[in-house]
Tab-separated table of C-alpha atoms in Angstrom:
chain	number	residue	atom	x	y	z
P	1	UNK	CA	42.899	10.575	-37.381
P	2	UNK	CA	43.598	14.357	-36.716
P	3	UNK	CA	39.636	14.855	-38.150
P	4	UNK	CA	38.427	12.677	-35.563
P	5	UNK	CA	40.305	14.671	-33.013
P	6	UNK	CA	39.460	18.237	-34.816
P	7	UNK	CA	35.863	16.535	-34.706
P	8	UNK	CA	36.110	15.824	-30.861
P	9	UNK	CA	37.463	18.875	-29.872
P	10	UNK	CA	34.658	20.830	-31.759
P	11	UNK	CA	31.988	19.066	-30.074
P	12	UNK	CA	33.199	19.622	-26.803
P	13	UNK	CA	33.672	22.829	-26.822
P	14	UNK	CA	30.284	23.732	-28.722
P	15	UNK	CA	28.780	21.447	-25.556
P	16	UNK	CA	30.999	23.633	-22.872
P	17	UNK	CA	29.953	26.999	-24.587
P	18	UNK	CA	26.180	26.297	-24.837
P	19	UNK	CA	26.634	24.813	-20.892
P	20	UNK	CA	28.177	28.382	-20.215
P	21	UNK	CA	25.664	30.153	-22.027
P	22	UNK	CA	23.000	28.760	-19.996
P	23	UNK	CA	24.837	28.974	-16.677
P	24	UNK	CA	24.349	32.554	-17.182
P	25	UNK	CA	20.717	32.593	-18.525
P	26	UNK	CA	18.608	34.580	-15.663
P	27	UNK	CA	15.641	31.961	-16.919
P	28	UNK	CA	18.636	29.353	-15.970
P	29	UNK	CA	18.606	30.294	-13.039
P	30	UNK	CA	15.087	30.508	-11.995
P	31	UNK	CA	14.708	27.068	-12.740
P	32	UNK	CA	17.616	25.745	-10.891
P	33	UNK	CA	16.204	27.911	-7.972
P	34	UNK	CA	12.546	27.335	-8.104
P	35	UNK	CA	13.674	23.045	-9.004
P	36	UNK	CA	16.072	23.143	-5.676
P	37	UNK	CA	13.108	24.996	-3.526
P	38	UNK	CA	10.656	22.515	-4.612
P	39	UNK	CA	12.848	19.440	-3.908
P	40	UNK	CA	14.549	20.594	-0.379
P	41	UNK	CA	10.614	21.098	0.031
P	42	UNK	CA	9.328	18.086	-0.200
P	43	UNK	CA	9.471	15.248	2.628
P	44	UNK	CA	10.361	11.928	1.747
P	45	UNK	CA	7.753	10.876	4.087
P	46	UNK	CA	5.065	12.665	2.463
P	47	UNK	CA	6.265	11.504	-1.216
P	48	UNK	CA	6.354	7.934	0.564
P	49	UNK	CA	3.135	8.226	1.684
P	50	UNK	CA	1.714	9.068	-2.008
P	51	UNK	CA	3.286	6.135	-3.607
P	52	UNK	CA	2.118	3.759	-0.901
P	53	UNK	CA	-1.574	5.244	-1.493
P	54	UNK	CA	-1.396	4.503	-4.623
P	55	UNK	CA	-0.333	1.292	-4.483
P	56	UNK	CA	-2.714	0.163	-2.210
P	57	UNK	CA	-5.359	1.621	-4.425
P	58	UNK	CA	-4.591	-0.129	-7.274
P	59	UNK	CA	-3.683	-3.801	-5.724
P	60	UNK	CA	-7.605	-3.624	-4.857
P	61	UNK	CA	-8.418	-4.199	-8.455
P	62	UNK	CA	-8.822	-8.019	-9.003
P	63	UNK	CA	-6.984	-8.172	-12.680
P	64	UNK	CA	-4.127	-5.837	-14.289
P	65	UNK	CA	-6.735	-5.195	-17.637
P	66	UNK	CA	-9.531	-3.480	-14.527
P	67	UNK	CA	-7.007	-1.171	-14.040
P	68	UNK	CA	-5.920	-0.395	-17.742
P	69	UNK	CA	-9.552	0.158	-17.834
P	70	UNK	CA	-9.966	2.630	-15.176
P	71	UNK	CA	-7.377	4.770	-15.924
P	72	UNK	CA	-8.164	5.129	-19.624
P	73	UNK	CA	-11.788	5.957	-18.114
P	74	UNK	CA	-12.674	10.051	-18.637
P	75	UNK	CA	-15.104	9.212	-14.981
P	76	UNK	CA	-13.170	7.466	-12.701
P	77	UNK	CA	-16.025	7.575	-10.247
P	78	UNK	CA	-18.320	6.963	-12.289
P	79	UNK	CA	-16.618	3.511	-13.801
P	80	UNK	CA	-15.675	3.105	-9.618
P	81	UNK	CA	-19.433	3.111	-9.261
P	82	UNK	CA	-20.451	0.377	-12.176
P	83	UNK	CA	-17.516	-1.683	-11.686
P	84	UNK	CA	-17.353	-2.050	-7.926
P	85	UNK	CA	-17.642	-5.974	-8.785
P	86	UNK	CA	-13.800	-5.343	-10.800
P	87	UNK	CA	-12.421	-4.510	-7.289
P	88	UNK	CA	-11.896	-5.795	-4.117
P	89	UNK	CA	-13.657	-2.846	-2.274
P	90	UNK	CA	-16.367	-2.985	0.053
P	91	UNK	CA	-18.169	-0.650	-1.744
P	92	UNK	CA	-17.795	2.091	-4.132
P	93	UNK	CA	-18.073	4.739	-1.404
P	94	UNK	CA	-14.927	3.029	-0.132
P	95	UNK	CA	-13.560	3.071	-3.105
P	96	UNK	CA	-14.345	6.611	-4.245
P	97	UNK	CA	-13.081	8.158	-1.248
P	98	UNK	CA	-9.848	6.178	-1.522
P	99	UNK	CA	-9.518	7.576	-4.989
P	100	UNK	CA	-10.588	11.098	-3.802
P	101	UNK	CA	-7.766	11.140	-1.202
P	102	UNK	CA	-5.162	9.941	-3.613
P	103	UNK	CA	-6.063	12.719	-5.987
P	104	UNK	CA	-5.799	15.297	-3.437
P	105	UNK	CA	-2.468	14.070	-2.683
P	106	UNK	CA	-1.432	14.417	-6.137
P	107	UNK	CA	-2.748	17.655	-6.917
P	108	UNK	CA	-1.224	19.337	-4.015
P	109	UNK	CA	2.241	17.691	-5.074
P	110	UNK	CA	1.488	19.373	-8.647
P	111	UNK	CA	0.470	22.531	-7.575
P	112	UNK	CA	3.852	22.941	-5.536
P	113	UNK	CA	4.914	22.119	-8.362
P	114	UNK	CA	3.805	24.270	-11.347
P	115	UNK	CA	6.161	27.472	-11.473
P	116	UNK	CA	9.470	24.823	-11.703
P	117	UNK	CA	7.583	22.946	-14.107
P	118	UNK	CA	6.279	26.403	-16.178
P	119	UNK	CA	10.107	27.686	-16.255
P	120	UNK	CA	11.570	24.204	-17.622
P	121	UNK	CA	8.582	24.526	-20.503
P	122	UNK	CA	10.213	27.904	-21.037
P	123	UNK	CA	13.849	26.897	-21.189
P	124	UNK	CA	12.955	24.080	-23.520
P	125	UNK	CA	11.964	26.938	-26.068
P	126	UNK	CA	15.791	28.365	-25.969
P	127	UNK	CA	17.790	25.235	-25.111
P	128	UNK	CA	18.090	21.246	-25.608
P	129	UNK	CA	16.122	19.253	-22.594
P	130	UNK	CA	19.691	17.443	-22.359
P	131	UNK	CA	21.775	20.274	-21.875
P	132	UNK	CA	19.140	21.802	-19.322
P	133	UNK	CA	18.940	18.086	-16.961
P	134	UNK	CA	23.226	17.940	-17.921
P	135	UNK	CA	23.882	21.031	-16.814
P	136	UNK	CA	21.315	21.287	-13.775
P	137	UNK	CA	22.505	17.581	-12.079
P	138	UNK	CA	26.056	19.060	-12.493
P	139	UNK	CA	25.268	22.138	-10.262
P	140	UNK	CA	23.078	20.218	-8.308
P	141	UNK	CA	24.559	19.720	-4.731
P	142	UNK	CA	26.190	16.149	-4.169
């Protein structure tokens, strides 16, 4: 029984030294700034908008396997353009464009994106992905 507890103890204070260690870490704390400038950021509304887009883009494929299809495609305008009769599009000008405007969307959301995303690839090298998310949602403001 006192192994268990020796055992218990150990881990949890290996956990709180390695969460102190990267409290400190200037890389740390790039992340946590660059992650909490990117999400104060965003607006809900425009992150609404993007999911709503895409939603709508995809219900206008007539069967789930059209759209497994698609996005396995390496030319999505180019299978838009031959499989027009797979959707429920007008046309595949209509259809293109929708897909156009969607990607846009998403790009500029990745872009803003790229330096948190470049520092987290970084801290990943030097610490455990769950000690980075553990440590960042308990500093995060509630």
């Amino acid at each position: 029984m006192k192994n268990i507890i020796y055992i218990l103890f150990l881990i949890v204070s290996t956990n709180t030294f390695a969460q102190s260690e990267i409290v400190n870490d200037e890389l740390f704390l790039k992340y946590e700034k660059e992650y909490l400038r990117y999400l104060n950021s965003r607006d809900a509304q425009y992150l609404q908008k993007l999911d709503e887009d895409e939603a709508s883009f995809y219900k206008m494929f007539k069967e789930p396997k059209a759209v497994r299809s698609f996005k396995k495609n390496k030319d999505p305008l180019k299978w838009l353009e031959k499989n027009i009769s797979k959707t429920n599009f007008t046309n595949a000008v209509q259809a293109k464009n929708n897909y156009n405007d969607l990607i846009v969307l998403k790009n500029k959301l990745n872009n803003e994106g790229k330096l948190a995303v470049e520092l987290l690839n970084d801290l990943v090298k030097k610490y455990d992905a769950a000690l980075i998310w553990k440590t960042l949602k308990s500093r995060l403001p509630k």
